[in-house]
Coordinates of C-alpha atoms and ligand atoms in Angstrom, one line a residue:
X64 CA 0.0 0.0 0.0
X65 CA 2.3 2.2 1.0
X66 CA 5.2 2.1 -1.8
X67 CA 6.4 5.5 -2.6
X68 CA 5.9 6.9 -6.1
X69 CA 8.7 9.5 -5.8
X70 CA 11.3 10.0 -3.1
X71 CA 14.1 12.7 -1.9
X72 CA 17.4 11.1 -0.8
X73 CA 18.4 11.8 2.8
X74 CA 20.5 14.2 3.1
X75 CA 24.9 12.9 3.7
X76 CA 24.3 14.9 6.8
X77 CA 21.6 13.8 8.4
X78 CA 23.7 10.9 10.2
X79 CA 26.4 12.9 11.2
X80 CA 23.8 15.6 13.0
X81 CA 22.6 12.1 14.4
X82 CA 25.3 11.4 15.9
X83 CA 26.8 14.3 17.2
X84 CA 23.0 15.0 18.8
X85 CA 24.1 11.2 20.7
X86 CA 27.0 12.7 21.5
X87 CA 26.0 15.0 22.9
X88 CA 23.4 13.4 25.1
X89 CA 25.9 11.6 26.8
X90 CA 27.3 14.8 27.9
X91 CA 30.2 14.8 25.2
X92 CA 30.7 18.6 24.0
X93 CA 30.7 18.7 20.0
X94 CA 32.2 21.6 18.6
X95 CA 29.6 22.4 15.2
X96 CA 31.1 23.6 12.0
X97 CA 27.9 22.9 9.7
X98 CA 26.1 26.1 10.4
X99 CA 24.3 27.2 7.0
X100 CA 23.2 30.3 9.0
X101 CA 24.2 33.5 10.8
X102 CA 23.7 32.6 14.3
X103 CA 22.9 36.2 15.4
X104 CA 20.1 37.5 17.3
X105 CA 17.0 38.9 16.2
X106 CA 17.9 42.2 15.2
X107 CA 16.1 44.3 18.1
X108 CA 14.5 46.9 15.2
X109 CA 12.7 44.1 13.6
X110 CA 11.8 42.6 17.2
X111 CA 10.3 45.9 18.5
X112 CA 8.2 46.7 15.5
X113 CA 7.0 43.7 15.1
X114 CA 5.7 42.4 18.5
X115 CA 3.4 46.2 18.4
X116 CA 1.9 45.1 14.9
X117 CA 0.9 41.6 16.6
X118 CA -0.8 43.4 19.6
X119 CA -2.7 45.5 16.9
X120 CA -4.0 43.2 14.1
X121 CA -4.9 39.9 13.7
X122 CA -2.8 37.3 11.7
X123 CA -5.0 36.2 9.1
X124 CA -4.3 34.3 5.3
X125 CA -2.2 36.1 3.0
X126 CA -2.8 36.5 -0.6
X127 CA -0.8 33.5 -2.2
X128 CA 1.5 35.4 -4.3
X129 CA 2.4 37.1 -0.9
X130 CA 1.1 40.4 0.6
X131 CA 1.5 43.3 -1.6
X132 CA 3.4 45.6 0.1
X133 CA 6.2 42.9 0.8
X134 CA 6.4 42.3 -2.7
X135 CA 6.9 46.0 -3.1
X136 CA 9.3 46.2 -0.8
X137 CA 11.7 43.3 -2.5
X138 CA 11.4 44.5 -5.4
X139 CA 12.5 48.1 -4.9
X140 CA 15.2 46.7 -2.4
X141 CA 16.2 44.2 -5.4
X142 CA 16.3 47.3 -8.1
X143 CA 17.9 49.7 -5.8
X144 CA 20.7 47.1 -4.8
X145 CA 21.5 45.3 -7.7
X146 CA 20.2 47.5 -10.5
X147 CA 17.3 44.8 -11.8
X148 CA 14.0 45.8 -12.8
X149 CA 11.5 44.0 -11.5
X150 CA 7.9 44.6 -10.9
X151 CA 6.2 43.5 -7.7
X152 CA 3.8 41.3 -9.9
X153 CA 7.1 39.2 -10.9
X154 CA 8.0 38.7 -7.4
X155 CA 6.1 35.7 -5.2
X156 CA 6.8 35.2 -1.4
X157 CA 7.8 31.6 -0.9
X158 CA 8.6 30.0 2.0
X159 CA 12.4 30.5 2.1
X160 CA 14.2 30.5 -1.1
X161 CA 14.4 26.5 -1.2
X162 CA 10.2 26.7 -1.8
X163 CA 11.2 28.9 -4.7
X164 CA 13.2 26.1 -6.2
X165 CA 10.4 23.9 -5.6
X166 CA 7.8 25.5 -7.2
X167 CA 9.6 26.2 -10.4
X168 CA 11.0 22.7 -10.8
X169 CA 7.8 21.5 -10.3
X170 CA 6.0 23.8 -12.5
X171 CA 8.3 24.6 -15.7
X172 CA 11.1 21.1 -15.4
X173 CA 9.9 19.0 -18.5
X174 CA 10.4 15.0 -16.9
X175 CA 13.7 13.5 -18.9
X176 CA 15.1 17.0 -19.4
X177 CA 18.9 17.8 -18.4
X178 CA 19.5 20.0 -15.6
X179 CA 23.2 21.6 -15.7
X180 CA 24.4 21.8 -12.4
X181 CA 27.9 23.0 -11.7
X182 CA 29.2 21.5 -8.5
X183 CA 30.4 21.7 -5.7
X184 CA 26.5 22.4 -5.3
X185 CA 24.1 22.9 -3.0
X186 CA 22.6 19.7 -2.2
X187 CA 19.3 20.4 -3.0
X188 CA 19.6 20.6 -7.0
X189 CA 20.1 17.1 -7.7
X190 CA 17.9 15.8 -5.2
X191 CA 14.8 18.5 -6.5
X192 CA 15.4 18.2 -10.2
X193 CA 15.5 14.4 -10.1
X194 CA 12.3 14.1 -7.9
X195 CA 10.5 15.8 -10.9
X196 CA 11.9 13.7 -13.0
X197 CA 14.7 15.5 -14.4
X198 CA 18.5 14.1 -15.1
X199 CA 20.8 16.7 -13.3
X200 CA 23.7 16.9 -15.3
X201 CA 26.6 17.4 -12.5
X202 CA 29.5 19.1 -14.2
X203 CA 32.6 20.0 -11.7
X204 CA 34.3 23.1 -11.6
X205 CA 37.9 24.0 -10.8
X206 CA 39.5 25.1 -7.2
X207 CA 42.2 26.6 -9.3
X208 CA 39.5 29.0 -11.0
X209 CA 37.8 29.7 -7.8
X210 CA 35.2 26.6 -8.1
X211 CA 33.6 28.8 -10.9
X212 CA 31.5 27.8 -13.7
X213 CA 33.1 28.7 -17.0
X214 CA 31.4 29.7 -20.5
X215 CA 33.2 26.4 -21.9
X216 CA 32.4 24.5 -19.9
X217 CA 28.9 25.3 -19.8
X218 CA 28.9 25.1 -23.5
X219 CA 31.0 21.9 -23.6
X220 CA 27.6 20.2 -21.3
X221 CA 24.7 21.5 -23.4
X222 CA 22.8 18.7 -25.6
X223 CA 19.8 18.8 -27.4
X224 CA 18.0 17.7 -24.2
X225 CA 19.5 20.8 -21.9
X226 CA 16.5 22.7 -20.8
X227 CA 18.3 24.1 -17.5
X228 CA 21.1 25.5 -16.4
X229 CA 21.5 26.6 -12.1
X230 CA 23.8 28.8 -11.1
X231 CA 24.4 29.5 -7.1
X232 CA 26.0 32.8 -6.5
X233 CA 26.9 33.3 -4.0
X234 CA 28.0 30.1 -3.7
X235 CA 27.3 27.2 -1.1
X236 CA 29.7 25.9 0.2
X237 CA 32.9 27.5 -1.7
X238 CA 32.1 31.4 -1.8
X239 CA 32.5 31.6 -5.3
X240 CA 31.5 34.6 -6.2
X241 CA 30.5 35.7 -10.4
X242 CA 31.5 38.8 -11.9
X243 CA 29.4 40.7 -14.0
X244 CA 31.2 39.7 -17.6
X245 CA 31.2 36.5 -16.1
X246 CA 27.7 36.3 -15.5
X247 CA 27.0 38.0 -18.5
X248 CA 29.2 35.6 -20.4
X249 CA 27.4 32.5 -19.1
X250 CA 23.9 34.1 -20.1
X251 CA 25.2 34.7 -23.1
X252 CA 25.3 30.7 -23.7
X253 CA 22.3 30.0 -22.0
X254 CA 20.6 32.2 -24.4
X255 CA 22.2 30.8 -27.6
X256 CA 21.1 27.5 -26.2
X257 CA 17.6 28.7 -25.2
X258 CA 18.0 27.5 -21.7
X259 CA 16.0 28.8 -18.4
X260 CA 18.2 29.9 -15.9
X261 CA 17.6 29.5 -12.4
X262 CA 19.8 31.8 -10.6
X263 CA 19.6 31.1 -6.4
X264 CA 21.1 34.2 -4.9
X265 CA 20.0 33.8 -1.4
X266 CA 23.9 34.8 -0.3
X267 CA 23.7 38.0 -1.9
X268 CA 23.7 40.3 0.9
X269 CA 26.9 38.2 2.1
X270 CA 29.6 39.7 0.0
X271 CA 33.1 40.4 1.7
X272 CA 35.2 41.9 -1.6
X273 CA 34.0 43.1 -5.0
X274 CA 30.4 43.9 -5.9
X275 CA 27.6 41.8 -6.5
X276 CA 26.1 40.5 -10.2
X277 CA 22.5 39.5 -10.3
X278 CA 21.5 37.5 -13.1
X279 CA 18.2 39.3 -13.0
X280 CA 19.8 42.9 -13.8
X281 CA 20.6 41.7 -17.3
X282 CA 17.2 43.0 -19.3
X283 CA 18.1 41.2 -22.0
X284 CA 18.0 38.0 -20.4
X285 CA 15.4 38.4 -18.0
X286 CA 13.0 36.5 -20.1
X287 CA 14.7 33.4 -19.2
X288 CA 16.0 34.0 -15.7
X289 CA 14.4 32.9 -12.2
X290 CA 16.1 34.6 -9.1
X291 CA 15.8 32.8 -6.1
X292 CA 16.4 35.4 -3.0
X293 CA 15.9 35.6 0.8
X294 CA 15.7 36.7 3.5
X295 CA 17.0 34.0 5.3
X296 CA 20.9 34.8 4.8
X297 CA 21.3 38.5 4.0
X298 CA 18.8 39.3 7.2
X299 CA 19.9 35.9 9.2
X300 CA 16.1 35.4 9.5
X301 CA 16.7 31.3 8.0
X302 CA 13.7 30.4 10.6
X303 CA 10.7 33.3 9.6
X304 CA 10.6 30.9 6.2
X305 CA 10.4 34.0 3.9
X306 CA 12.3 33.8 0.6
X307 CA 11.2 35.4 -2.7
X308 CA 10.5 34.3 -5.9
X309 CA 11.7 36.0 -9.6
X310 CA 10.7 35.9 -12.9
X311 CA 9.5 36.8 -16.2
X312 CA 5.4 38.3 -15.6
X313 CA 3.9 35.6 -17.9
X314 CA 5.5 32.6 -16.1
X315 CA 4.5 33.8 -12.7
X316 CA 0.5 32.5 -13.0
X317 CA 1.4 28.7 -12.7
X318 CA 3.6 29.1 -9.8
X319 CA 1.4 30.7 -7.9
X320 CA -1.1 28.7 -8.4
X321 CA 0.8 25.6 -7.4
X322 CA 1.4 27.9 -4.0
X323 CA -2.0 28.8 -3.6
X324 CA -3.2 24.8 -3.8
X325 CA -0.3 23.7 -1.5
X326 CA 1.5 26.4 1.1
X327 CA -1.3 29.1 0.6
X328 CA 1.0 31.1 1.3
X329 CA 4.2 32.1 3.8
X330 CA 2.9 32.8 7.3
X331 CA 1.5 36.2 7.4
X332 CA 3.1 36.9 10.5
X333 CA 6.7 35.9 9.3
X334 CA 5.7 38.8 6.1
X335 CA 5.6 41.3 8.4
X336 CA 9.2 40.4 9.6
X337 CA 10.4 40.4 6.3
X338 CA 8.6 43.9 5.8
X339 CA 9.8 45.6 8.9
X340 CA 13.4 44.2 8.1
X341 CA 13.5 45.0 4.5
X342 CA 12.2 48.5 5.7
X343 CA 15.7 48.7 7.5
X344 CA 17.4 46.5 4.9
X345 CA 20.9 48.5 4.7
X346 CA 21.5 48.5 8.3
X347 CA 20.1 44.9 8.7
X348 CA 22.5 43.6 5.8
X349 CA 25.2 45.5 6.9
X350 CA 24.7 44.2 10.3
X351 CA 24.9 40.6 9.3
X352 CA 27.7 41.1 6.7
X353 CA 30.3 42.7 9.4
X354 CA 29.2 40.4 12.1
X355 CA 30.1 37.1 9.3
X356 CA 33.2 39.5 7.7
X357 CA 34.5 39.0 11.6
X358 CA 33.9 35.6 12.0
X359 CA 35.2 34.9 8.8
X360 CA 38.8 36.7 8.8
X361 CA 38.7 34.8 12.7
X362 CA 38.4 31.6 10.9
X363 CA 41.0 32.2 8.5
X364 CA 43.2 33.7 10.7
X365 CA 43.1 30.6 12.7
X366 CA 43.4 28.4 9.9
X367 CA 46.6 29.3 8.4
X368 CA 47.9 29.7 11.6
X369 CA 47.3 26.6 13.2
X370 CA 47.9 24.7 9.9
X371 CA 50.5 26.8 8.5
X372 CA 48.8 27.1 5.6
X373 CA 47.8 30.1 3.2
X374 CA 44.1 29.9 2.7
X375 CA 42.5 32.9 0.4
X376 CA 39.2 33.9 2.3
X377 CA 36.2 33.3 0.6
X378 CA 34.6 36.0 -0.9
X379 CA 31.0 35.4 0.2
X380 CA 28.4 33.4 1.6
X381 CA 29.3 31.2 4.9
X382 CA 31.7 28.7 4.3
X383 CA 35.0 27.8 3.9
X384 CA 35.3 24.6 1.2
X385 CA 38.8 23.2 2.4
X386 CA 41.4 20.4 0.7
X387 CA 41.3 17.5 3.1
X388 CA 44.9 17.3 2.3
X389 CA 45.6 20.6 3.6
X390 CA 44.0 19.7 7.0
X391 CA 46.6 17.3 7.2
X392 CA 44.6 14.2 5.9
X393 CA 46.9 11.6 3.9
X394 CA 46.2 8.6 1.7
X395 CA 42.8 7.3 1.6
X396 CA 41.1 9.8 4.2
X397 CA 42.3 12.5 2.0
X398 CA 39.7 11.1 -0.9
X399 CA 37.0 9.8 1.1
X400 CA 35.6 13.3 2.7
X401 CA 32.8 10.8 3.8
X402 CA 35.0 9.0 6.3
X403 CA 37.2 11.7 7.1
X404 CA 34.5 13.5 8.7
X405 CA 33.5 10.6 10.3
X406 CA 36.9 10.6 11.8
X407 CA 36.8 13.9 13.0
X408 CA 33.6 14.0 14.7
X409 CA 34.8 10.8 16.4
X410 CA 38.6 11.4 17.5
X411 CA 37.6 15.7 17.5
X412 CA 34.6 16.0 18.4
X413 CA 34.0 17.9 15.5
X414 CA 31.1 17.6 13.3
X415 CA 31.8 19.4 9.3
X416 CA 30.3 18.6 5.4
X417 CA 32.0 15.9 3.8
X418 CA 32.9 17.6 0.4
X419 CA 30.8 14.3 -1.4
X420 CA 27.7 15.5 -0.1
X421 CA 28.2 18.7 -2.4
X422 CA 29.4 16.1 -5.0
X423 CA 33.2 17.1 -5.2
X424 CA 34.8 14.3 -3.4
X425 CA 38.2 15.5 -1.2
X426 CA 37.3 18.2 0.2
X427 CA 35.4 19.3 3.7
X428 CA 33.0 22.6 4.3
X429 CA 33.6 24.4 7.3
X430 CA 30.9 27.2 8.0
X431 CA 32.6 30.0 9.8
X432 CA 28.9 31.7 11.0
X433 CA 28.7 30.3 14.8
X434 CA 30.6 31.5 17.9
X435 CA 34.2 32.2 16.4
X436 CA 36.0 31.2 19.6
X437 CA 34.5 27.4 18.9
X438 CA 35.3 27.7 15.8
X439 CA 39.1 28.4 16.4
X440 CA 38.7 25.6 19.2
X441 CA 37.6 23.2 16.5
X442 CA 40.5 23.9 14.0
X443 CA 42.8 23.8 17.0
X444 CA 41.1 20.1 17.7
X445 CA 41.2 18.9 14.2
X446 CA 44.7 19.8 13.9
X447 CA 45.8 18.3 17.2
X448 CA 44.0 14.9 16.0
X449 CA 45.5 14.8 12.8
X450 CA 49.5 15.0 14.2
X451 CA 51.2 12.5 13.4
Ligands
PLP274 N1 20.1 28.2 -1.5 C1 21.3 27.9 -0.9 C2 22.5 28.0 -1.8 C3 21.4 27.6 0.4 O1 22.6 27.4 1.0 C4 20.2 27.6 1.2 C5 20.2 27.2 2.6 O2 21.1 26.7 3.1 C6 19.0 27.9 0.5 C7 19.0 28.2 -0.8 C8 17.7 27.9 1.3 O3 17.4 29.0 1.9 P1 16.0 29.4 2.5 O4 16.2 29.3 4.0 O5 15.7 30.7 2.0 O6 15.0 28.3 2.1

């Protein structure tokens, strides 16, 4: 009776989060480096405002595509930030940025169609665009060019059956961050191929050098593009659930649809957070990125010296995406990032991303966005494990 017509893989994770949660039980401390979020406080401007709009209305349903003056908001945040052009009736509250993805792989992925999907990626694409019946087409990209996706290489993976291409920029988990001709350069293909783009820019706000390239601020393109955005990173709000959806006007009626028959829409009370912060969104963003700017030169600083290593610091986003070989692993360990990490959290105490989970095999994400004082303890454990 009960045999599943369509399944999502577990996340790699899950078991280690298993385990270090036992672990921890028995009274063990763990020392976390998997944090896909700012752990910061409710910013006390969004906390004030919004506990005296609770006491004074009710929280009844939203519209579906998300309340109006939220999707105002985004979008003249969106235009005046990264120079796109976007109406609010091309912008949909979701619930988070990974609902986003949902809805449009469910609503536009044609089952047996290719999916280009540079990786390291985050783990989600594979797992969303096979669920709906799509191939995901992994196609690695190079540490030595900044784990970047390149023109040729894009155009080197395009058959007659491409119908997708995602992009992640910022990225999870390496930081690679596009430049505009680079962005514009990768278009540039997908439009000779007549491919959708879905560009997932949740990390957007999180930028430490250089300036920030949406793939929505080409006009020329915009006709194919999605952009996936948040407010879960750039506002360190991950748990309100408010993300925002992009695209062209005429694709927007089918997706919203599919919202209004299954989420109805975000919670109306989480909208109001999103409104009062993106009322405030400079000093919010600003906030968060200084606060992660910190806690990221902390973790580098720590890393080359305790390692004795030179590590460039990423550019954006929350993660460092680290060699296991430079963190001292040798021989086998060194290429199975699945048992490495297994190692660590058992002889360290230390719980990390194997690299394989982002399918690039050899390599370990380290989130720098918790306490950086743990985060220097847990380098300084991971290096006293590995001695030989
Ligand atoms: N996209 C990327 C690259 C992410 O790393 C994450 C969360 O980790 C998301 C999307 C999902 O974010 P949200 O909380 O907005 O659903």
């Amino acid at each position: 009776m009960f045999s599943p017509q369509r399944t999502m893989p577990p996340s790699l994770t899950v078991s280690f989060h298993a385990q270090a949660h036992q672990m921890k039980e028995k009274g063990q401390t763990v020392y976390d480096l998997t944090a896909g979020e700012a752990k910061l406080p409710t910013h006390p401007l969004l906390l004030e405002a919004l506990q005296e709009q609770l006491s004074q209305q009710p929280v009844y349903y939203a519209s579906s595509a998300g309340l109006s003056a939220l999707r105002e908001q985004t979008t003249s945040w969106l235009n005046r930030t990264y120079q796109t052009s976007y109406a609010p009736s091309e912008c949909l509250v979701t619930a988070g940025g990974k609902f986003g993805l949902y809805l449009v792989f469910a609503t536009y992925l044609k089952p047996g169609s290719e999916v280009i999907v540079p990786s390291p990626y985050w783990v989600t694409y594979p797992s969303l665009v096979s669920y709906f019946g799509g191939q995901p087409v992994i196609v690695p990209t190079q540490e030595e060019q900044g784990f970047k996706f390149t023109p040729e290489a894009l155009q080197a993976s395009i058959t007659d059956n491409t119908q997708m291409l995602v992009l992640n920029n910022a990225g999870n988990p390496t930081g690679a961050l596009y430049t505009h001709d680079e962005i514009a350069a990768l278009l540039d293909v997908a439009a000779a191929h007549d491919l959708l783009v879905v560009s997932d820019e949740v990390y957007s706000a999180l930028v430490y050098e250089g300036s920030y390239a949406s793939c929505g601020s080409f006009d020329q393109h915009k006709a194919r593009v999605f952009v996936i955005q948040s407010c879960s990173k750039s506002f360190a709000m991950t748990g309100w659930r408010v993300g925002f959806l992009l695209g062209p006007q005429e694709a927007m009626p089918p997706l919203q649809g599919l919202q209004s028959q299954s989420l109805t829409s975000t919670s109306t009370a989480s909208q109001w957070a999103a409104q009062i912060a993106l009322s405030h969104a400079d000093t919010i963003t600003t906030w968060v990125r200084d606060e992660m700017r910190q806690r990221r030169d902390a973790f580098v600083s720590a890393c080359s010296d305790i390692f004795n290593i030179s590590l460039r610091p990423p550019a954006s986003a929350l993660y460092a995406f680290l060699p296991l070989s430079l963190l001292g692993f040798h021989e086998e360990l060194a290429s199975n990032s699945m048992r490495a990490c297994q190692h660590l959290l058992e002889q360290a105490q230390v719980v990390t991303v194997p690299g394989v989970g982002f399918g690039y095999e050899g390599y370990v994400r380290c989130s720098f966005a918790g306490n950086p004082e743990q985060n220097t303890e847990a380098l300084q454990r991971i290096h006293q494990t590995l001695q030989p």
